Coordinates of C-alpha atoms and ligand atoms in Angstrom, one line a residue:
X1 CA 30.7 40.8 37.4
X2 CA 32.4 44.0 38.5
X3 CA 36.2 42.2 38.3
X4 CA 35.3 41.1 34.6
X5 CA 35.0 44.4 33.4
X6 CA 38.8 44.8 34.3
X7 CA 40.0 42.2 32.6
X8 CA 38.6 43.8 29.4
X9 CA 41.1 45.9 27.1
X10 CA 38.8 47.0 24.9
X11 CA 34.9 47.3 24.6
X12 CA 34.0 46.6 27.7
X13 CA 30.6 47.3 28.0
X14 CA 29.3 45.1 25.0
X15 CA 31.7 42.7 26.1
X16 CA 30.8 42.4 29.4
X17 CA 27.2 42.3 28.2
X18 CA 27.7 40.0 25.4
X19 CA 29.4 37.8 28.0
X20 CA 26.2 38.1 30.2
X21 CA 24.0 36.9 27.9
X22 CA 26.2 33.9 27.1
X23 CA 26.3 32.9 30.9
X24 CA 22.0 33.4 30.8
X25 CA 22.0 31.6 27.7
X26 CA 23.8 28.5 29.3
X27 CA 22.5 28.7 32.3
X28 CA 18.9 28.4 30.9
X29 CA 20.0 25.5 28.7
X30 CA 21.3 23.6 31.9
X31 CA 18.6 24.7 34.2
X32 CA 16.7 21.3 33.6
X33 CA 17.6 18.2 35.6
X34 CA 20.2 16.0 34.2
X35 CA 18.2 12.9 34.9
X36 CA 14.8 14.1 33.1
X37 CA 12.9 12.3 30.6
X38 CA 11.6 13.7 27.6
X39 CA 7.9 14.2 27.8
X40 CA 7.5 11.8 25.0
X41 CA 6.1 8.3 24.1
X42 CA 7.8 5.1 25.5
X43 CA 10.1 4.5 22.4
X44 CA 11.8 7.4 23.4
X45 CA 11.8 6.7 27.1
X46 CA 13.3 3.1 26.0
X47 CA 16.2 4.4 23.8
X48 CA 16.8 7.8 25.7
X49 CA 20.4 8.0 27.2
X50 CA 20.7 8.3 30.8
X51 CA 21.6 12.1 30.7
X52 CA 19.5 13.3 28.6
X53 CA 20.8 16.8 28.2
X54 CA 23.7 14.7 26.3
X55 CA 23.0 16.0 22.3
X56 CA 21.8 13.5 20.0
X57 CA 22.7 13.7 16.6
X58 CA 20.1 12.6 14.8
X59 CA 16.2 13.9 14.3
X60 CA 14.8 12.0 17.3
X61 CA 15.6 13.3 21.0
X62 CA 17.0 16.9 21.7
X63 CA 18.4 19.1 19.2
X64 CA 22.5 19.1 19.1
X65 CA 23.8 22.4 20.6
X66 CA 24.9 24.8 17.8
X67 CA 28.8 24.1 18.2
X68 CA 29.5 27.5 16.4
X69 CA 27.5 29.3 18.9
X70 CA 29.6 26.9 21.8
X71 CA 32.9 27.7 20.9
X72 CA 32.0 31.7 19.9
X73 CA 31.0 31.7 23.4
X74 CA 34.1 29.5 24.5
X75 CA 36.9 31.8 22.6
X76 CA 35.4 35.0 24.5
X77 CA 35.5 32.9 28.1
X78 CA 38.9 32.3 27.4
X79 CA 40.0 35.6 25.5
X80 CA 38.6 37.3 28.9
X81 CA 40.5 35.3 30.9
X82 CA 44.2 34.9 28.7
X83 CA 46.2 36.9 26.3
X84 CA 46.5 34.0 23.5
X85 CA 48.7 35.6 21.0
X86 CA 50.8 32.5 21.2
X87 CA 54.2 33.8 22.1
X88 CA 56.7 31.3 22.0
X89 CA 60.9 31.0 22.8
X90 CA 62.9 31.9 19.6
X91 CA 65.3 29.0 20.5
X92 CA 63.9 26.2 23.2
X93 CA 61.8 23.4 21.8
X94 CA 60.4 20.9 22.4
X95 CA 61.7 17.3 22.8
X96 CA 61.0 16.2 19.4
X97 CA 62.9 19.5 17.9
X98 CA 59.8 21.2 16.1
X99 CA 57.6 22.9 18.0
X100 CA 59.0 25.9 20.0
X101 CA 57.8 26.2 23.4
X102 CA 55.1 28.8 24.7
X103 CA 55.9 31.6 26.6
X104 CA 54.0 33.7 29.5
X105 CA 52.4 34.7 31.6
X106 CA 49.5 34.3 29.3
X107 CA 46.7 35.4 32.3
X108 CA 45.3 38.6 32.4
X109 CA 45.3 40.8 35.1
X110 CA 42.6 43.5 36.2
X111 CA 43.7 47.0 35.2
X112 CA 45.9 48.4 37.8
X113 CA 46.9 44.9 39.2
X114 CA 51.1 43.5 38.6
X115 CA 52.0 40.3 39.3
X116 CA 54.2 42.2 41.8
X117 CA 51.1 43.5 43.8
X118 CA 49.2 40.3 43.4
X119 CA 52.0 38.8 45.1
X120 CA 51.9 40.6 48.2
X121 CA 48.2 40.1 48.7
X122 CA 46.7 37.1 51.4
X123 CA 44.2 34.6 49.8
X124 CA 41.6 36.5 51.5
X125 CA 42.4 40.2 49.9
X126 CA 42.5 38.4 46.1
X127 CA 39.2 36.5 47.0
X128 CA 37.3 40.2 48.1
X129 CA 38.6 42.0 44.8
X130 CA 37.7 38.6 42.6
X131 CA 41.2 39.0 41.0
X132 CA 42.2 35.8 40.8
X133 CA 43.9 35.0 37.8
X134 CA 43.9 32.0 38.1
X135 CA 40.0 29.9 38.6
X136 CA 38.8 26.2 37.2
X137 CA 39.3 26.0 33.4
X138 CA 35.5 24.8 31.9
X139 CA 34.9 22.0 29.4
X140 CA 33.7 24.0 26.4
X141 CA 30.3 22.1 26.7
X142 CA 30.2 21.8 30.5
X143 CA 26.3 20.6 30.5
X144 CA 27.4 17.1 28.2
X145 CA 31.9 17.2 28.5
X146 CA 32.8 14.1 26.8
X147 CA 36.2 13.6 25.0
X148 CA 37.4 16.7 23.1
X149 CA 40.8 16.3 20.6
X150 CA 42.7 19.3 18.7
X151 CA 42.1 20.0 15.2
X152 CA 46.2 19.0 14.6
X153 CA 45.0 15.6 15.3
X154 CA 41.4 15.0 13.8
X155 CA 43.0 16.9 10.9
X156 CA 44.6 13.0 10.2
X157 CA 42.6 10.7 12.2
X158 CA 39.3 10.1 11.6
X159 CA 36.5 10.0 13.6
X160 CA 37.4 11.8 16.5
X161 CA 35.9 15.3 15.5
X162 CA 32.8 15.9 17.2
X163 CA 29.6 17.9 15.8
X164 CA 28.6 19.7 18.7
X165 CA 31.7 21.2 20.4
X166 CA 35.4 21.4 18.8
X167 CA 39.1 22.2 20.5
X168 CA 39.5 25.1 22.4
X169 CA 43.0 26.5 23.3
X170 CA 44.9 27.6 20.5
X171 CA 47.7 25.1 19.1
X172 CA 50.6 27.2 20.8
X173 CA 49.9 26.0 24.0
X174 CA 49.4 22.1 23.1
X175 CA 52.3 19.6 23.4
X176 CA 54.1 18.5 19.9
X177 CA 52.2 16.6 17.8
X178 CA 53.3 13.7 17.2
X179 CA 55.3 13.9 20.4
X180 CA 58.3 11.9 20.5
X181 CA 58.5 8.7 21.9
X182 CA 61.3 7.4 24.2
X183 CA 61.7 3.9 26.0
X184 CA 63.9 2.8 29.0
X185 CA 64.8 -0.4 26.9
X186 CA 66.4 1.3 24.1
X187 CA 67.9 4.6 25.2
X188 CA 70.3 4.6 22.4
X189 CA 68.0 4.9 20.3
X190 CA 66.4 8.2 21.0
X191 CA 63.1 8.8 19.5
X192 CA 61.7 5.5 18.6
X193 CA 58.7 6.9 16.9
X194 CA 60.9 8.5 14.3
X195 CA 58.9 11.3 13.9
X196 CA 55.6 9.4 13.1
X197 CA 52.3 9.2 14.5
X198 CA 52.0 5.6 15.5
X199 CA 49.4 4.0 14.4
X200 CA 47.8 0.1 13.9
X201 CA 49.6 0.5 10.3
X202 CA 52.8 1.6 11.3
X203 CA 53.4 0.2 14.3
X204 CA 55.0 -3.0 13.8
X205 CA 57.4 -2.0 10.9
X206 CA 58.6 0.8 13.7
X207 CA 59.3 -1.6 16.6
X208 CA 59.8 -4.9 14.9
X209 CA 63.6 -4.2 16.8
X210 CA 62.7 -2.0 19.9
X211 CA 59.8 -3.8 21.3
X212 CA 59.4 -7.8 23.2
X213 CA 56.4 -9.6 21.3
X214 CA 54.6 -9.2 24.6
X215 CA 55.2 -5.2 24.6
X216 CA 53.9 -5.5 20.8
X217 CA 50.6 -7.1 22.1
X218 CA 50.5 -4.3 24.6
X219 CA 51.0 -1.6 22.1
X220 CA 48.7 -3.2 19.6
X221 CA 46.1 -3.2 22.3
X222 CA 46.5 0.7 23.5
X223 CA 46.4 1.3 19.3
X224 CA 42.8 -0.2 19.3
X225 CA 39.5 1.5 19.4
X226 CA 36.7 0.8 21.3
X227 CA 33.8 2.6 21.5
X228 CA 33.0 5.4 23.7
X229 CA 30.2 7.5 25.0
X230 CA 30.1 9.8 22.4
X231 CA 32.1 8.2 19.8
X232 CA 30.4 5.2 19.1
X233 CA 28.2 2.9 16.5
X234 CA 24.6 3.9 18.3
X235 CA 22.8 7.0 17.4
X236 CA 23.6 8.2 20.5
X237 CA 26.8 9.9 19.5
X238 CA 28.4 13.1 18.8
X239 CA 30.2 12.9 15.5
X240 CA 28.5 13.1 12.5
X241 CA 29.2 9.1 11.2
X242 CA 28.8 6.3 13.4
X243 CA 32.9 5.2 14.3
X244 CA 34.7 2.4 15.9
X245 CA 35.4 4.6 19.2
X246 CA 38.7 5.9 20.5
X247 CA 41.8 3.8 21.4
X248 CA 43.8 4.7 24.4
X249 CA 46.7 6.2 22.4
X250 CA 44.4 9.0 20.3
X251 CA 44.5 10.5 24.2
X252 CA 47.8 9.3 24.9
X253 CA 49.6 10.3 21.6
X254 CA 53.0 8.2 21.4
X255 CA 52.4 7.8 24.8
X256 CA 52.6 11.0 25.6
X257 CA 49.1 13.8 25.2
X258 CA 48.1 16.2 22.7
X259 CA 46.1 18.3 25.1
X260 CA 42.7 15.8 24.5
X261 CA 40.3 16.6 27.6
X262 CA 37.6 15.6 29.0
X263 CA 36.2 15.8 32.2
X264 CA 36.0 14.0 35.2
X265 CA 33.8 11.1 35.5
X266 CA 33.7 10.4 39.8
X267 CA 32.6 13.9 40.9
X268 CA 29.1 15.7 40.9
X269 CA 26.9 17.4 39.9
X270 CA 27.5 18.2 36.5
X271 CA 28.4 21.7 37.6
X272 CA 31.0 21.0 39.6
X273 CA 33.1 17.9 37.6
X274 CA 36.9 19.1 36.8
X275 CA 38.2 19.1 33.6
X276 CA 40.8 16.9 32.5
X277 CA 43.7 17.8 30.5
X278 CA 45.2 14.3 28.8
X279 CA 48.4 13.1 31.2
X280 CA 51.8 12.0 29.8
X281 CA 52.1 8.4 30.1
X282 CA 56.4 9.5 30.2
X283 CA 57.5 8.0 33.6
X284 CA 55.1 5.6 34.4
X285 CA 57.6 3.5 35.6
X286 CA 58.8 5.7 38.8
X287 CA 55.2 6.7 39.6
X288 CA 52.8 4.7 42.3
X289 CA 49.7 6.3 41.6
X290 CA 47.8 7.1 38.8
X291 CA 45.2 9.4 37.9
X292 CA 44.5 12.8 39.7
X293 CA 41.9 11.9 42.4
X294 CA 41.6 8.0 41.7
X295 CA 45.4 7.0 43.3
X296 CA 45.1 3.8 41.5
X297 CA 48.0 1.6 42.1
X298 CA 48.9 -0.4 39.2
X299 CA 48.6 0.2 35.4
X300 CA 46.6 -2.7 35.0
X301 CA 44.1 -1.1 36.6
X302 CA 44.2 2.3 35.4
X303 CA 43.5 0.3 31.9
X304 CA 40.6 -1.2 33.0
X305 CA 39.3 2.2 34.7
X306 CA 40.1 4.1 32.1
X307 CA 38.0 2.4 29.8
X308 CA 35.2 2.4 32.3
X309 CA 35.4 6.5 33.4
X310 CA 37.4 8.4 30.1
X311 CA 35.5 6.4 27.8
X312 CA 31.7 6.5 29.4
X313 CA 31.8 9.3 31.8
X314 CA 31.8 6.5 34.6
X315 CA 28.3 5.9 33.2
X316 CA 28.5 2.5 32.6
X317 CA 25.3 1.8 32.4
X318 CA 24.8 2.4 28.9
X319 CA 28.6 0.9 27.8
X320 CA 27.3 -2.6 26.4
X321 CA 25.0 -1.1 24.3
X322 CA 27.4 0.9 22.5
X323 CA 29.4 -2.0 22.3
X324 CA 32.1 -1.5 25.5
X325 CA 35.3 -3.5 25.0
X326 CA 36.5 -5.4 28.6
X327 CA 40.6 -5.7 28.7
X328 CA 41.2 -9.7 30.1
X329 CA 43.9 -9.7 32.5
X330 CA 46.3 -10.8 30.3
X331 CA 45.3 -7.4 28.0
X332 CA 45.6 -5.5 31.1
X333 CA 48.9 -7.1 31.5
X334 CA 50.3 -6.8 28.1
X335 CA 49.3 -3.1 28.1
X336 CA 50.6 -2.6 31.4
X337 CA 53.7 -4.1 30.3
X338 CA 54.2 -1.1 27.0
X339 CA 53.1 1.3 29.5
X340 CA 55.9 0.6 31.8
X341 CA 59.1 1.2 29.3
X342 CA 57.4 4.6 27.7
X343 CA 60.9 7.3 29.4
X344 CA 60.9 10.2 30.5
X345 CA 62.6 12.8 27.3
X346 CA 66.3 13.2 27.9
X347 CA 67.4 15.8 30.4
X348 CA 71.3 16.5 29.0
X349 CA 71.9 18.9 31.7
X350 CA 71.0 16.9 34.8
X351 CA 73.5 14.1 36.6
X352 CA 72.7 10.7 37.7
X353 CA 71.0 12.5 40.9
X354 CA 68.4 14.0 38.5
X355 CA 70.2 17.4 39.7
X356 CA 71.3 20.2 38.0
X357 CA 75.3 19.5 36.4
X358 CA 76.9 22.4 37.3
X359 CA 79.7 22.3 34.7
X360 CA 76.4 22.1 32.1
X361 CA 73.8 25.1 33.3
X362 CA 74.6 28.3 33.4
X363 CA 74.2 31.3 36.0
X364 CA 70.1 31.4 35.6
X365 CA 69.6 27.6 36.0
X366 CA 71.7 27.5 39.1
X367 CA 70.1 29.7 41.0
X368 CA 66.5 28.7 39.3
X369 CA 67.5 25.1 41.2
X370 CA 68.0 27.0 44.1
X371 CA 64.6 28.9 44.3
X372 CA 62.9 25.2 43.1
X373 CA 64.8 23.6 46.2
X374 CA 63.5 26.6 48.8
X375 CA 59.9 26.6 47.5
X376 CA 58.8 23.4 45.2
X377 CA 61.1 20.6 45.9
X378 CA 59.5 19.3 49.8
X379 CA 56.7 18.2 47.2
X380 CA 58.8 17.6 43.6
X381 CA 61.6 15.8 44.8
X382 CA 64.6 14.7 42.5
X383 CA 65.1 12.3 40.4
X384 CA 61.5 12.1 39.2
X385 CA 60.3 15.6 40.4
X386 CA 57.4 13.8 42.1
X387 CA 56.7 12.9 46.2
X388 CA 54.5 10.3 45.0
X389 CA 51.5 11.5 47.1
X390 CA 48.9 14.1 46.7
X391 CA 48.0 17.4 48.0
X392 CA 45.5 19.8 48.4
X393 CA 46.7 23.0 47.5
X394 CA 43.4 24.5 48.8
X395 CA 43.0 27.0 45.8
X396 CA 39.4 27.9 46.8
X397 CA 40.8 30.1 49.2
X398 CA 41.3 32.7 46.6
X399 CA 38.4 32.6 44.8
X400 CA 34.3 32.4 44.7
X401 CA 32.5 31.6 41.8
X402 CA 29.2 33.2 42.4
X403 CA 28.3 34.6 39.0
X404 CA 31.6 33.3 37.0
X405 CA 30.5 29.8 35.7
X406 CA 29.0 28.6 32.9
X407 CA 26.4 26.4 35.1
X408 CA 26.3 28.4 38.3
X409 CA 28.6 26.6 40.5
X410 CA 29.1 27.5 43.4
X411 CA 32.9 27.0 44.1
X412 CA 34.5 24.0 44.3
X413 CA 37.2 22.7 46.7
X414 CA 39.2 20.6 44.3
X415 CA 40.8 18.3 47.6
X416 CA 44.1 16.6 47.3
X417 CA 45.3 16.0 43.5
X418 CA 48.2 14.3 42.5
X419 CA 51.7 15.6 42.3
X420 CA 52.7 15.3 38.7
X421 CA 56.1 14.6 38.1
X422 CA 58.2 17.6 36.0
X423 CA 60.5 15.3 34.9
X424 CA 59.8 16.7 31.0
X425 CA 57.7 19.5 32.0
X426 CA 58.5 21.7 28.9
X427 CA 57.1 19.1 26.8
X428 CA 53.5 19.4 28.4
X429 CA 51.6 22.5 28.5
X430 CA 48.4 23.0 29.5
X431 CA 49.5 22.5 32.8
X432 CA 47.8 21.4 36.3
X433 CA 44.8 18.9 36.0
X434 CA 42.5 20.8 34.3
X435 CA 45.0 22.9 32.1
X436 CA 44.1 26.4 33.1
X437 CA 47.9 27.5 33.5
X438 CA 48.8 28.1 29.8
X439 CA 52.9 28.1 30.3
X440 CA 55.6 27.6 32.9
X441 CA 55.5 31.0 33.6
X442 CA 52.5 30.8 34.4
X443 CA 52.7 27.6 36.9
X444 CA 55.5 29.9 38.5
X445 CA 53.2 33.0 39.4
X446 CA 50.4 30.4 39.9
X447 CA 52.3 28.5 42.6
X448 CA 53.6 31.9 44.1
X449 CA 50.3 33.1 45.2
X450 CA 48.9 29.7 46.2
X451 CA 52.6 28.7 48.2
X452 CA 52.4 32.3 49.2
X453 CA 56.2 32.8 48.3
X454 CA 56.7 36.0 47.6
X455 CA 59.7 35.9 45.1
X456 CA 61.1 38.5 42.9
X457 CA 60.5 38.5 39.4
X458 CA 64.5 37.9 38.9
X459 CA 63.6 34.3 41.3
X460 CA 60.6 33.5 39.0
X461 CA 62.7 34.3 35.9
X462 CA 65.2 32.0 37.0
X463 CA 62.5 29.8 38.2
X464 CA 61.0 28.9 34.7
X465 CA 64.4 28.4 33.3
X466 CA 65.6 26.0 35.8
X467 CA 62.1 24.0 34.7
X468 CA 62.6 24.2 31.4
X469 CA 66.1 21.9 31.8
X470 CA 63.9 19.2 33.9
Ligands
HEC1 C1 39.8 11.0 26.3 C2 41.2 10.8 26.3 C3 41.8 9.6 27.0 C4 41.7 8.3 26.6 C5 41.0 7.8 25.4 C6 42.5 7.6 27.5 N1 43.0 8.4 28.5 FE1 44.3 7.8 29.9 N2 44.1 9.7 30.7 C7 43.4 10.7 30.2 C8 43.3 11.8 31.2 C9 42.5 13.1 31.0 C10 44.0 11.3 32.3 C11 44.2 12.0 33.7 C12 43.2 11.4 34.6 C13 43.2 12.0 35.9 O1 43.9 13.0 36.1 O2 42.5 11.5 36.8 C14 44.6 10.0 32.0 C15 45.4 9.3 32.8 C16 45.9 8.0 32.5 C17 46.9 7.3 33.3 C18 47.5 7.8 34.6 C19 48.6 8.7 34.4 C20 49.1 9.4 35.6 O3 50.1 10.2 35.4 O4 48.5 9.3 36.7 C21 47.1 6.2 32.7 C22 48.1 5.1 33.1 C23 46.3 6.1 31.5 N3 45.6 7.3 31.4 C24 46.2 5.1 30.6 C25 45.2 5.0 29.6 C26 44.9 3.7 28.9 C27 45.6 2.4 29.1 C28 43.9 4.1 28.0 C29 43.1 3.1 27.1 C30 42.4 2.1 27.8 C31 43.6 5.5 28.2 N4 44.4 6.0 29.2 C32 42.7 6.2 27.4 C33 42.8 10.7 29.0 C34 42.6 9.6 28.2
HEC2 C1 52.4 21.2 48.6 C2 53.0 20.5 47.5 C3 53.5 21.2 46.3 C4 54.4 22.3 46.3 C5 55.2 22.9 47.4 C6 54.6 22.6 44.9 N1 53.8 21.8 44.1 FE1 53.7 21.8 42.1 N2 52.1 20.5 42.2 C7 51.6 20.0 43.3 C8 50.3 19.3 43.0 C9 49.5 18.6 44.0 C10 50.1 19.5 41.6 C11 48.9 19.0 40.8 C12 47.9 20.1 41.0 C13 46.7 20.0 40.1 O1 46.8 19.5 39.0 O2 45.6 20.6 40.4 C14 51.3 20.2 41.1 C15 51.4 20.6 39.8 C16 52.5 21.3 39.3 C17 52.7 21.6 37.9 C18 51.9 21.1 36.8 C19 52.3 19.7 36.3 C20 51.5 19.3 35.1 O3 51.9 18.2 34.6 O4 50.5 19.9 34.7 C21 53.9 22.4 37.9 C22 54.5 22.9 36.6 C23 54.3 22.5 39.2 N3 53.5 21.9 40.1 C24 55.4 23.3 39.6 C25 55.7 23.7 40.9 C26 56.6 24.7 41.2 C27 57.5 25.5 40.2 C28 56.6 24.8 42.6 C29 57.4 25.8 43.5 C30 57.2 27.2 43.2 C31 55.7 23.8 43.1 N4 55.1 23.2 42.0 C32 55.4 23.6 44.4 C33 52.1 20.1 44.6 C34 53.1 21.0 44.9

């Protein structure tokens, strides 16, 4: 606990205390196996979910978590660990020209601690002092996770809010919303969603001209709710009404992400499963693997997964009760199909090469690219800023969780995860799998320590700008 004290501006004692108790709190609350029955009559055996530590709504079964009493604790987790003012660029926005882009580093370091010093330290030293900045971001409701969406979006769309744990990062750090959309068929068109949310009302009046009747099936079919885990017409549920579910696009905004998470549904225990921050669907097309751990190799079988693991935790045990929709092939197909023409934004200042255009950048950008090509590109190669494989960037070596957790685990070695493309990048924060790196400049000091690259701060200044032209 000694570190957390540092990280502390002011307050510190009843912080750290407060914080404590929080961890004591939860970790009594999770204590109990997930598997356990209540010690009640059959009925409730019968109609009890599988993980019974999942809240249920209504008066039978377990009583919901108080979600005030979740996210108070969830604000301080992350207030300890980030400075979320929400800084942003007085000028650079996003692709769809109205949301400004968040600046960093938003992580907190202990007192006494630069970003120069931290960069000169071995894995090793940073793990001792438990000063990395840097650890696993937690589902606000580790113990149950399930699908989580910001309040931008269950502001207008109903049925997505949940009653026992809400959004966590503030908005400044979340992509656009609605993002624009782009597609490889109609570049001259720019941003086919025109600014709108698309929607099962809207859809076909926007891309009566843009879209093949087959691509229309497929974006009909991504537009669609079917039920979920915890979004669903059983009582075992998490929002307040009983609703039609989720469709693949509340997650995938415009084919693109508003930040949604979840968590992982193919690693255990509970403890240890990864958040997961929503992916772009931009770029599809030049990618040949999908997901972060699962390397599936088509679409069509992402959709078919994804309906299996996003929407039931890959518990599908309980998925026809609640009324699970299964894609036929020609579904997969036809949503495959959408999937596959969804661009990447423009890029003005790059050249057919997906390299910089030096009669375009200027001095910073230039010599940015040439810091990317010395430390990032043997793994984020042009055009598409992606090698197409995973890696494991072994970031357990800098930390140990003992004591940091909000379920006592025990450290996890996260193993090779996908290399997302940066083709876009500016468009996407949070950023890695889980989200825990707030803004580029953050990815930049993140990847320093773990590629153990030493740069100046003028090379990771001109770092983030040359990212921010990608
Ligand atoms: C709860 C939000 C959510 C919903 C709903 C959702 N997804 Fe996803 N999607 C994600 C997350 C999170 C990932 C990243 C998964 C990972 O890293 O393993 C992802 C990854 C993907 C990917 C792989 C992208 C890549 O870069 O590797 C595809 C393709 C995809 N989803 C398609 C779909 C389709 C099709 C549906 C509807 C059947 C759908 N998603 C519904 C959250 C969602
Ligand atoms: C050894 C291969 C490797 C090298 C070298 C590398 N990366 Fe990555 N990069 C990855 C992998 C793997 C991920 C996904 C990690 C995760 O999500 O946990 C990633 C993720 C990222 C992301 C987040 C993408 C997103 O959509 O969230 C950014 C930004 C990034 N890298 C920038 C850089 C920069 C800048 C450098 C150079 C300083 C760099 N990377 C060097 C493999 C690499």
């Amino acid at each position: 606990m000694k570190h957390l004290r540092h990280l502390i501006p002011t307050t510190p004692v009843v912080v750290a205390l407060l914080w404590i108790a929080g961890c004591a709190a939860l970790a009594q609350e999770t204590a109990k196996p997930r598997n356990k029955q209540p010690a009640s009559g059959p009925d409730i055996l019968e109609s009890a979910p599988t993980n019974t530590s999942e809240p249920r709504p209504t008066a039978e079964g377990k009583p919901l978590p108080n979600r005030d009493e979740v996210m108070r604790k969830q604000r301080q987790y992350l207030e300890q660990r980030y400075d979320l003012s929400g800084r942003t660029h007085p000028t650079i926005r996003m692709s769809g020209g109205r949301k400004p882009i968040p600046v960093g580093p938003t992580a907190r370091l202990p007192q006494g601690v630069t970003w120069e010093s931290l960069g000169q330290m071995s894995p090793e030293e940073i793990r001792q002092k438990k000063i990395f900045p840097y650890t696993p971001l937690w589902h606000p409701l580790q113990e149950v996770g399930g699908m989580v969406f910001p309040p931008v979006q269950t502001k207008v769309v109903d049925g997505l809010e949940r009653v026992d744990v809400g959004f966590d990062l503030p908005d400044a750090y979340l992509p656009e919303f609605p993002p624009a959309l782009f597609v490889t068929n109609r570049p001259d068109l720019g941003d086919v969603s025109k600014g709108q949310l698309i929607t099962l009302q809207n859809f076909e009046t926007l891309f009566q001209d843009v879209l093949t009747p087959f691509q229309m099936e497929g974006m009909r079919l991504l537009l669609q709710k079917t039920t979920a885990q915890r979004h669903n017409l059983t009582l075992d549920r998490s929002t307040a009404k009983p609703v039609e579910g989720v469709s693949c696009l509340d997650c995938h905004v415009n084919g693109h992400t508003t930040g949604q998470f979840h968590l992982t549904p193919d690693v255990r225990p509970q403890s240890e499963r990864f958040r997961l921050d929503t992916t772009s669907l931009r770029g599809v097309f030049a990618q040949t693997r999908f997901g972060s751990k699962r390397t599936l190799r088509s679409l069509e079988q992402f959709v078919q997964t994804e309906e299996n693991s996003a929407y039931f935790d890959g518990d599908i045990s309980l998925a026809e009760r609640k009324g699970a929709r299964h894609f036929t092939d020609r579904e997969q197909m036809a949503m495959g199909h959408m999937q596959n023409i969804i661009d990447f934004p423009p890029a003005p200042k790059l050249d057919i090469q997906g390299k910089l255009d030096r009669t375009k950048a200027t001095e910073s950008e230039v010599r940015g690219e040439a810091v990317f090509n010395k430390h990032c590109a043997s793994c984020h190669p042009a055009p598409f800023y992606t090698d197409n494989l995973a890696h494991d960037l072994r970031v357990e070596r800098f930390y140990n969780h003992v004591g940091s957790t909000p379920m006592g685990a025990k450290g996890r070695a996260e193993g090779p995860i996908k290399t997302f493309t940066l083709r876009g990048i500016k468009d996407s924060p949070p950023y890695l799998h889980d989200g825990r790196l707030l803004t580029l400049e953050d990815t930049v000091e993140f990847f320093n320590l773990v590629l153990q690259s030493r740069m100046s701060q003028q090379e990771k200044a001109d770092l983030v700008e040359f990212l921010r032209v990608l």
